[in-house]
CSV table of C-alpha atoms and ligand atoms in Angstrom, one decimal:
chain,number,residue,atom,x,y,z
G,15,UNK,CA,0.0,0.0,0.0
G,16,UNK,CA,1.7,2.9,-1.1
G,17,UNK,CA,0.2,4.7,-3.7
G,18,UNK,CA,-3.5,5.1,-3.7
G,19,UNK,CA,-6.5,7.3,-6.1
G,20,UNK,CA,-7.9,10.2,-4.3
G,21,UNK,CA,-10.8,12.6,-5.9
G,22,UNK,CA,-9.7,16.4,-6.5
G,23,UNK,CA,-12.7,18.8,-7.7
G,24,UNK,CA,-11.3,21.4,-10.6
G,25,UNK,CA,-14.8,23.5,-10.4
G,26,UNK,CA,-17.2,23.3,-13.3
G,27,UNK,CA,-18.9,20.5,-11.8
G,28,UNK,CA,-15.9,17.8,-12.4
G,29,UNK,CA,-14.7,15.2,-10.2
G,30,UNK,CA,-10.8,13.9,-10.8
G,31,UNK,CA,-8.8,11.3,-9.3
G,32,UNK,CA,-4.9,11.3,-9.1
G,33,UNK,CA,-2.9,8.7,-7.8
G,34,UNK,CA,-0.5,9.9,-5.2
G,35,UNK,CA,1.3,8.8,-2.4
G,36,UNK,CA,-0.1,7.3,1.0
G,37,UNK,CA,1.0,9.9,3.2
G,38,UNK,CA,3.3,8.4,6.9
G,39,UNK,CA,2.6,9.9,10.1
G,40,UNK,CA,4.8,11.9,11.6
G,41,UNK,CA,4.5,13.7,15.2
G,42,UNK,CA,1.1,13.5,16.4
G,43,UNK,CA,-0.7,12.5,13.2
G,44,UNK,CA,-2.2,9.3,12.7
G,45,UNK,CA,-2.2,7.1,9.6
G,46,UNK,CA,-6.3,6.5,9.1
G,47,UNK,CA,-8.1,3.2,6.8
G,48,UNK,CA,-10.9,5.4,5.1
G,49,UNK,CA,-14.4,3.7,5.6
G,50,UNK,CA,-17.0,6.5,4.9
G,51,UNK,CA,-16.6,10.3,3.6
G,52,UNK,CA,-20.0,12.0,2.9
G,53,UNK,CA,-20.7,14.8,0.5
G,54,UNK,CA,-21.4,17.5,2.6
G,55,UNK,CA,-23.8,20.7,1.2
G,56,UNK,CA,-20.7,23.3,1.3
G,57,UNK,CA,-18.5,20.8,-1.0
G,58,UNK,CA,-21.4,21.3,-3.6
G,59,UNK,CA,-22.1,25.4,-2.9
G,60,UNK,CA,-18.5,26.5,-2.2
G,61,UNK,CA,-16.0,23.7,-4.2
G,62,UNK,CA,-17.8,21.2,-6.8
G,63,UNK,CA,-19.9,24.0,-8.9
G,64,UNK,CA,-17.3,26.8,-8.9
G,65,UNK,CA,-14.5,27.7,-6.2
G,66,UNK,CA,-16.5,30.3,-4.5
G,67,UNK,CA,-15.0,29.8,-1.1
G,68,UNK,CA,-12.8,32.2,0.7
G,69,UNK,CA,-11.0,32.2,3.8
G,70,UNK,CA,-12.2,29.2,5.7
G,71,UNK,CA,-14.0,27.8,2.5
G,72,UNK,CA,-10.7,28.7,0.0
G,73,UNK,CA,-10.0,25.1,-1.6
G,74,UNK,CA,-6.8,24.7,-1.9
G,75,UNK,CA,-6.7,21.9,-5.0
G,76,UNK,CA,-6.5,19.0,-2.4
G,77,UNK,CA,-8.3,15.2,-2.4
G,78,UNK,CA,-11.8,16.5,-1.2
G,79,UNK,CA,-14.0,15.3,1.4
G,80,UNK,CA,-14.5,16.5,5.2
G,81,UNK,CA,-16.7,14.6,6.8
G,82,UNK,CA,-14.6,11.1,7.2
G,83,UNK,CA,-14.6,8.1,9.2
G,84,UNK,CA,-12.3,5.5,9.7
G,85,UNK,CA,-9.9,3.3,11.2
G,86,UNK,CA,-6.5,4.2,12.2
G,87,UNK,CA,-4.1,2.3,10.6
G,88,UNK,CA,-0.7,3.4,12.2
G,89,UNK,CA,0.5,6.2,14.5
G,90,UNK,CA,3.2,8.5,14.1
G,91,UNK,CA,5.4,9.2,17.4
G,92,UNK,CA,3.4,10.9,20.5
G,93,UNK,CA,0.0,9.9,19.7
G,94,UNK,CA,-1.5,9.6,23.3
G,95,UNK,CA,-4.6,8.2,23.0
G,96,UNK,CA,-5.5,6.4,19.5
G,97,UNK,CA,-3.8,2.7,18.3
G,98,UNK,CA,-3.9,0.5,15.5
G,99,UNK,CA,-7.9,0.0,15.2
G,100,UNK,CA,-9.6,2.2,16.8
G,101,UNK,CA,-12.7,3.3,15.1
G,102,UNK,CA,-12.6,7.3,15.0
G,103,UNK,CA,-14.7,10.4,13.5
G,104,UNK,CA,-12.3,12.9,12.1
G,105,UNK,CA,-13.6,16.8,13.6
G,106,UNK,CA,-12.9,18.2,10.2
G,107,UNK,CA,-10.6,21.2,11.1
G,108,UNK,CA,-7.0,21.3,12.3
G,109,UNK,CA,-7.1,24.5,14.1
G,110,UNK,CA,-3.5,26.0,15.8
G,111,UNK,CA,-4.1,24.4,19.0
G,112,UNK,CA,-2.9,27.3,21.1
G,113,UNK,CA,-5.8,30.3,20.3
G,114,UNK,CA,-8.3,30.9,21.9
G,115,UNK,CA,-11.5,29.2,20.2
G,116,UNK,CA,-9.0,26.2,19.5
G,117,UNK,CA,-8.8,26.1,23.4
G,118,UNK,CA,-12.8,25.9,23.6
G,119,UNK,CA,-12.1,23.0,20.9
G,120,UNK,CA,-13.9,25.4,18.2
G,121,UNK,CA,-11.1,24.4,15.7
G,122,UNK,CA,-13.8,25.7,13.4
G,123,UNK,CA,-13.9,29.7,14.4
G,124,UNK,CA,-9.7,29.4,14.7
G,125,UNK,CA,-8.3,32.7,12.9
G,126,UNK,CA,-4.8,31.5,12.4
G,127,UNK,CA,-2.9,31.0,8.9
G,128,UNK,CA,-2.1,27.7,10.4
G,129,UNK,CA,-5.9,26.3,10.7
G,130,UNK,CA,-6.6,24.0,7.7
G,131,UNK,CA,-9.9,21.7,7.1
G,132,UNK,CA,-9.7,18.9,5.6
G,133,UNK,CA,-11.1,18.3,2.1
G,134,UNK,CA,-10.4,22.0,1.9
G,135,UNK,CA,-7.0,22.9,2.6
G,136,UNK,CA,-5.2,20.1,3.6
G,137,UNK,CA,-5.9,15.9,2.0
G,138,UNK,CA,-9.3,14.7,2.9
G,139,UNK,CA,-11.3,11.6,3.1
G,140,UNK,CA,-12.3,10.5,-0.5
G,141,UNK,CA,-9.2,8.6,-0.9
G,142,UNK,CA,-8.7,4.8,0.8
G,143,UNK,CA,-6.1,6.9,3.5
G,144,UNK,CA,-6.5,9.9,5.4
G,145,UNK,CA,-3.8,11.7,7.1
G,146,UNK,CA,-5.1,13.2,10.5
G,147,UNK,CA,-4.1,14.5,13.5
G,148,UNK,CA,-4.7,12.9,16.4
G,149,UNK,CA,-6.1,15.6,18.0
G,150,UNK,CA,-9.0,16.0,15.5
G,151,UNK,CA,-10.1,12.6,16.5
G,152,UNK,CA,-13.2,11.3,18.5
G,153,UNK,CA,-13.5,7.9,19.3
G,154,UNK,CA,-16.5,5.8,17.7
G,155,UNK,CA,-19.1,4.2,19.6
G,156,UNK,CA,-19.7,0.7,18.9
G,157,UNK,CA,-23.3,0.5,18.2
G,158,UNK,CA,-22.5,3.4,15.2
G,159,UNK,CA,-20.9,2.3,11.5
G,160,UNK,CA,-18.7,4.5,10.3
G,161,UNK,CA,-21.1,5.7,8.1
G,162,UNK,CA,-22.9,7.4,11.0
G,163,UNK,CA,-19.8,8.9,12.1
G,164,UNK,CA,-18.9,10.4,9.0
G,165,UNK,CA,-22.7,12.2,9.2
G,166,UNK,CA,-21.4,13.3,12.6
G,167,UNK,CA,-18.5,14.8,11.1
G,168,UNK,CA,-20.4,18.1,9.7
G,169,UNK,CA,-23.8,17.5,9.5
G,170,UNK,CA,-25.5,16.3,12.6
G,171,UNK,CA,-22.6,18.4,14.7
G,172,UNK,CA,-24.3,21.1,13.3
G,173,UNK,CA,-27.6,20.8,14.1
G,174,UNK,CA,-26.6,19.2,17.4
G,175,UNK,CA,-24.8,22.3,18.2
G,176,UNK,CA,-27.7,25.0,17.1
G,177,UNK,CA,-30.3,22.8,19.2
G,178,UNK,CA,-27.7,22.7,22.6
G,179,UNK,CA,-27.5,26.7,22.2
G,180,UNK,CA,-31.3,27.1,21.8
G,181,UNK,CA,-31.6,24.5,24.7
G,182,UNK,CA,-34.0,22.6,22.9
G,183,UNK,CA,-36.5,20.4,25.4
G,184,UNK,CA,-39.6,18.9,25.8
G,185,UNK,CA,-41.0,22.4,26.3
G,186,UNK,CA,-40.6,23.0,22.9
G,187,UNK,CA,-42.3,22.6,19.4
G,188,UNK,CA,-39.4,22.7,16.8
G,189,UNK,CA,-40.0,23.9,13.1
G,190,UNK,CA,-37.1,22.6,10.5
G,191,UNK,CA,-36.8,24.8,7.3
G,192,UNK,CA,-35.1,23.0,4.5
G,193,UNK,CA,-35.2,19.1,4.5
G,194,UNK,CA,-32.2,18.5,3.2
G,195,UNK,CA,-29.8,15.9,5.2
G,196,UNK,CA,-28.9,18.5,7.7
G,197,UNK,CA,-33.0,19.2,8.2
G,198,UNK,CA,-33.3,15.8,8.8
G,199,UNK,CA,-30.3,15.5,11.4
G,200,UNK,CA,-32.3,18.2,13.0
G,201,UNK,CA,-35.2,17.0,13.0
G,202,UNK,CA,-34.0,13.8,14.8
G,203,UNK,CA,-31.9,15.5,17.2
G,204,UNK,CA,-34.9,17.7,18.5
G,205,UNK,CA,-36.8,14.9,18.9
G,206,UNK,CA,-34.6,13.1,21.1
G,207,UNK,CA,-33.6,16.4,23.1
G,208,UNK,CA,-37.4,15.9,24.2
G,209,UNK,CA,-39.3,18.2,21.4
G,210,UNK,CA,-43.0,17.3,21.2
G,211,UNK,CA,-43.8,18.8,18.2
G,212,UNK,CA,-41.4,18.9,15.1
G,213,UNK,CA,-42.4,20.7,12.1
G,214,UNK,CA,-40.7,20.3,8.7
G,215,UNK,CA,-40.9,22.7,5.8
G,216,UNK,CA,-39.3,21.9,2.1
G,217,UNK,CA,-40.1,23.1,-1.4
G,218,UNK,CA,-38.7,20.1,-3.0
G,219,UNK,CA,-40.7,17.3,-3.9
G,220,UNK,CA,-38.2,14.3,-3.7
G,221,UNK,CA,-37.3,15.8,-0.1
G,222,UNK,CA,-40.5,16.0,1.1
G,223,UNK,CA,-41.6,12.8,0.1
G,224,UNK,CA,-38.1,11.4,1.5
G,225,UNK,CA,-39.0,13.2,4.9
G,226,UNK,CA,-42.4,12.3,4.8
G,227,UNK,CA,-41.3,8.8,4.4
G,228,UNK,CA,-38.5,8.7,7.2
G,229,UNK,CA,-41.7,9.7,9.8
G,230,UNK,CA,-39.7,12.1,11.8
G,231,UNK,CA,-41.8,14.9,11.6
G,232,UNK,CA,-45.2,15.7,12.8
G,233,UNK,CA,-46.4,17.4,10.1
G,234,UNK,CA,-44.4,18.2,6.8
G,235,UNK,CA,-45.7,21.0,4.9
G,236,UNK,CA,-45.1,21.9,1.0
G,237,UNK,CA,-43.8,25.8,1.1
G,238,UNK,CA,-44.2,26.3,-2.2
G,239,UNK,CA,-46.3,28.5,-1.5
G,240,UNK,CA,-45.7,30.3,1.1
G,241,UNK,CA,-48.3,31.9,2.7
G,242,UNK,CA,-49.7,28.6,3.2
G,243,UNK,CA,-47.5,27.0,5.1
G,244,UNK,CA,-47.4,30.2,7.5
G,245,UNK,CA,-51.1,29.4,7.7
G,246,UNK,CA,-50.6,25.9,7.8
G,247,UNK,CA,-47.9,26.3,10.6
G,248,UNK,CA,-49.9,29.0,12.5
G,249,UNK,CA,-52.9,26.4,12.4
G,250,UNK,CA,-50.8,23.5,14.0
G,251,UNK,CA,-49.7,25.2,17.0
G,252,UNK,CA,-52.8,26.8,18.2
G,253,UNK,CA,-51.8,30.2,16.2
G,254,UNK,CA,-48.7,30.9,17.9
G,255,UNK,CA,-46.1,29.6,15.7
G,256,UNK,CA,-43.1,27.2,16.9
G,257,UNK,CA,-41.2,27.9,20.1
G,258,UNK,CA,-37.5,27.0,18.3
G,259,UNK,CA,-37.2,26.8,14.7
G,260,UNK,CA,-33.5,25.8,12.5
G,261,UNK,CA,-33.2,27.4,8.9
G,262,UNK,CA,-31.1,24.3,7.6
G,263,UNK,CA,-31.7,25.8,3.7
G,264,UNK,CA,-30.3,28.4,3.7
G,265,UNK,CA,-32.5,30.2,1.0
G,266,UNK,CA,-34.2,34.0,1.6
G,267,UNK,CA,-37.7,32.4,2.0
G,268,UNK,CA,-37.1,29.8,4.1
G,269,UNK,CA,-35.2,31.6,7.0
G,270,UNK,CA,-38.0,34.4,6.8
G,271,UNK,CA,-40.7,31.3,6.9
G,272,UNK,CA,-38.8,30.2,10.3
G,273,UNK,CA,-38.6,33.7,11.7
G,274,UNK,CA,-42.6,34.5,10.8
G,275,UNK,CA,-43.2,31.0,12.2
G,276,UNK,CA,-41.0,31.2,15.8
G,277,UNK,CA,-43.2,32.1,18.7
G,278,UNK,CA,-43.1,35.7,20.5
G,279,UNK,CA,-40.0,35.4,23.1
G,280,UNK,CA,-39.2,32.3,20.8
G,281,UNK,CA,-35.7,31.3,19.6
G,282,UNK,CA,-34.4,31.1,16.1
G,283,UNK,CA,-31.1,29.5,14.3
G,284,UNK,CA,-29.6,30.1,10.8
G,285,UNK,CA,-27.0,27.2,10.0
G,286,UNK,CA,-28.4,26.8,6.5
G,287,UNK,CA,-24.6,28.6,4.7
G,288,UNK,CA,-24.5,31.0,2.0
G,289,UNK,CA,-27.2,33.8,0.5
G,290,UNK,CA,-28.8,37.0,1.8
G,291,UNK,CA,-32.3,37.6,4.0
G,292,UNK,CA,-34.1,41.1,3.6
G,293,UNK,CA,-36.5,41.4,6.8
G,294,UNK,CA,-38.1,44.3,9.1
G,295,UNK,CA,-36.6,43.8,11.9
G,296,UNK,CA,-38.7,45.5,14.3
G,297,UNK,CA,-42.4,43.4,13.7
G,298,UNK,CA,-40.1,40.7,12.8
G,299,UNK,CA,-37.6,40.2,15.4
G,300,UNK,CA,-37.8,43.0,17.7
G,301,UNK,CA,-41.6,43.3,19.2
G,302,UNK,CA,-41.5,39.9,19.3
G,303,UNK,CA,-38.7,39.1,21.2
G,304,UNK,CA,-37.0,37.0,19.2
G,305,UNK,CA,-33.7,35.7,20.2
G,306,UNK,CA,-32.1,34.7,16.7
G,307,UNK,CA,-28.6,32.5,16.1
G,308,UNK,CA,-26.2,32.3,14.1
G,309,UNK,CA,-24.1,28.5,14.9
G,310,UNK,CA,-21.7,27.4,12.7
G,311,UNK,CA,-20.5,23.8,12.8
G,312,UNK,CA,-19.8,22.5,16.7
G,313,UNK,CA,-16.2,22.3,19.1
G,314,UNK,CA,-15.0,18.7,19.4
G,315,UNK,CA,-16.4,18.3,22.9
G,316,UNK,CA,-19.6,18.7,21.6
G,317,UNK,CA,-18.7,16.1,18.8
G,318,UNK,CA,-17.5,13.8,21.4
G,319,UNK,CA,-21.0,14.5,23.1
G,320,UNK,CA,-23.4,14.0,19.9
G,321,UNK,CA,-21.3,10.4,19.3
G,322,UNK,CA,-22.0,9.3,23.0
G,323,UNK,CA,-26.0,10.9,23.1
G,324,UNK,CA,-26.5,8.6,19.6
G,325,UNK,CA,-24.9,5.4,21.1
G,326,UNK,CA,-27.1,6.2,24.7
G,327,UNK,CA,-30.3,6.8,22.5
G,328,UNK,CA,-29.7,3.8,20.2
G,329,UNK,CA,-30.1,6.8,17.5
G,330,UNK,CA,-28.4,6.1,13.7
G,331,UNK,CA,-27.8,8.9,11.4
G,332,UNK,CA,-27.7,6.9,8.6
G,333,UNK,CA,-31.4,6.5,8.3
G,334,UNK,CA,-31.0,9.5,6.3
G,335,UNK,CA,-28.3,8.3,3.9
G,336,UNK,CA,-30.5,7.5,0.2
G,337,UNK,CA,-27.0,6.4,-1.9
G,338,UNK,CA,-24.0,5.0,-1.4
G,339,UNK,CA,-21.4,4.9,-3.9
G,340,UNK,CA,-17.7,3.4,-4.0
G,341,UNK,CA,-14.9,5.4,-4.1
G,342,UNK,CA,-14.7,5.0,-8.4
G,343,UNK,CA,-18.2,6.2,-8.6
G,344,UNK,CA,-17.4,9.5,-7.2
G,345,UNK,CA,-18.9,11.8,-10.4
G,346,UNK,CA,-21.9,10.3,-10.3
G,347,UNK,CA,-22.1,10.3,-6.2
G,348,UNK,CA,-21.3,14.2,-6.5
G,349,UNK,CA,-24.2,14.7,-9.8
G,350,UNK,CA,-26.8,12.8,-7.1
G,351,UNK,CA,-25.7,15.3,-4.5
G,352,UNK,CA,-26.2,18.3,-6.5
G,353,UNK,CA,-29.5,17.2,-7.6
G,354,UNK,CA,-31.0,18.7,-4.4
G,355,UNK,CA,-33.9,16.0,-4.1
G,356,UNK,CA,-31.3,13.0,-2.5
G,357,UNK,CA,-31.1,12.4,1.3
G,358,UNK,CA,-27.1,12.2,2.5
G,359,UNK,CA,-24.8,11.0,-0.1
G,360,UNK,CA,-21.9,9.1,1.2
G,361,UNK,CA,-18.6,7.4,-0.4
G,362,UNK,CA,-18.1,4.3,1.2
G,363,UNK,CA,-15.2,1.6,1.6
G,364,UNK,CA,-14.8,-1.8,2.3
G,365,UNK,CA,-18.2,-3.2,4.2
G,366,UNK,CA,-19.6,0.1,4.8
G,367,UNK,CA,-21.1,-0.1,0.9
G,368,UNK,CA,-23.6,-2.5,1.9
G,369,UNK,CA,-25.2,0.0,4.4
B,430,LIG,ZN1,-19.8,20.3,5.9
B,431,LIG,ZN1,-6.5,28.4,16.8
């Protein structure tokens, strides 16, 4: 094993693959067996269409893929906690260790030059190795594959983080805006924090059938048109609206559907990436009380938390996975992605391609 194929994405809606080199740990870094790496919403927005990333999002020509499971394979010298086959979730960002959000574990808000994400700017996981660091790893529960790690990896971290800042319970009725894999994390996450009510909302018709179909929702409504669903939302909470709602779309309409919809003194979360919203924000926001959110992926801690809370609630994120696709079948995996109707998309090695 020493070279291996890893997929690079030029822009223009092309998927590569290279051969190069399996990488050898060196100080701290651990030599990791991929076994899942799921296409993530942002590799389609900010990477696979057109580089339109900057900053955090710049992609720097490397293999692609940041949300990755797998198994380490060898350790470099002072590794302190992972061996030879451990099953591990990669946290997706290498962060500079020493600032201060790195300190909280939010690798993800670190402002150094030296912070690099995998599948971004450093090698990431759609390649049969990943080079990681072991202090981006989070041990694996038994009772999860590594396809339910990798959905950890981004996606339910996410939504697991917005819910733990809105301290979602069983005081609350949750509306989800955009069905989309990270809508459904949400959606499953509420439910377990205790949420008696759970509201989805989706304009497409493969997602809402998808959602409908996975019976994690109450109630899913067709927005479409919009002032239906306000309606339609307004009737199924005895006119008051939702007491937390999660914009997972990120689209104008959708966030403004979960700020019309969120209850007066009501909280509100935007993790749905990209676009612009246009509101008034003193009926909207203001004179109702509103608290609104903005959360942006999750610290490591809190990954470490989500892993242990699935394994505790016998819960398995890849109920929302719809196609699988070896590592060769990348293009097509990455078309089915971009389509916008699939649930999670996920590249997957070795047994994890049976599901
Ligand atoms: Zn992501
Ligand atoms: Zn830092």
């Amino acid at each position: 094993m020493d070279r291996m194929t890893g997929v690079y994405l030029p822009g223009g809606s092309r998927v590569e693959f290279r051969e190069t080199a399996v990488p050898e740990p060196k100080h701290g870094q651990v030599l990791l067996k991929m076994k899942a790496s799921s296409i993530c919403g942002s590799d389609i927005r900010a990477i696979y269409r057109e580089h339109v990333g900057e900053g955090a999002e710049a992609y720097q020509g490397v293999i692609a893929g940041h949300e990755t499971c797998g198994q380490v394979v060898t350790v470099g010298p002072g590794c302190r906690r992972f061996h030879p086959g451990d099953r591990v979730v990669v946290y997706h960002i290498c962060g500079c260790g020493v600032c201060e959000d790195c300190r909280h574990g939010y690798m993800i808000s670190c402002r150094s030059p030296l912070r690099a994400a995998y599948g971004w700017q450093r090698d990431g996981g759609h390649a049969a190795y990943l080079l990681a660091e072991e202090n981006t790893l989070v041990p694996l529960p038994h009772s999860l594959s590594y396809t339910d790690g990798a959905l950890c990896a981004c996606g339910f971290g996410t939504t697991w983080e917005a819910l733990q800042r809105m301290g979602v319970s069983g005081s609350d009725r949750v509306l989800v805006t955009g069905l989309g894999p990270v809508g459904l994390a949400a959606a499953m996450l509420a439910r377990a924090l205790g949420a008696s009510v759970v509201i989805g909302a989706e304009v497409a018709d493969g997602r809402i059938r998808l959602a409908r179909e996975l019976g994690l929702f109450d109630e899913v409504v067709n927005t479409s048109a919009a002032e239906d669903a306000e309606r339609t939302i307004g009737a199924l909470t005895g006119g008051r609206g939702c007491e937390v709602s999660i914009d997972c779309s990120g689209a104008a309409a959708a966030r403004l559907l979960a700020l019309r919809c969120t209850a007066q003194w009501g909280r509100c979360a935007f993790v749905g990436e990209g676009g612009r919203v246009d509101f008034e924000v003193s009926p909207l926001l203001i004179h109702r009380q509103i608290t609104l959110y903005g959360s942006w992926v999750t610290s490591i801690k809190h990954m470490e938390d989500l892993v242990d809370r699935l394994d505790r609630w016998s819960l398995r994120p890849e109920r929302t996975v719809t196609h699988r696709f070896p590592l060769e079948e990348a293009a097509e995996a990455y078309r089915v992605a971009d389509g916008g109707q699939a649930g999670k998309v996920v590249i997957c090695f070795d047994e994890e391609l049976e599901g």
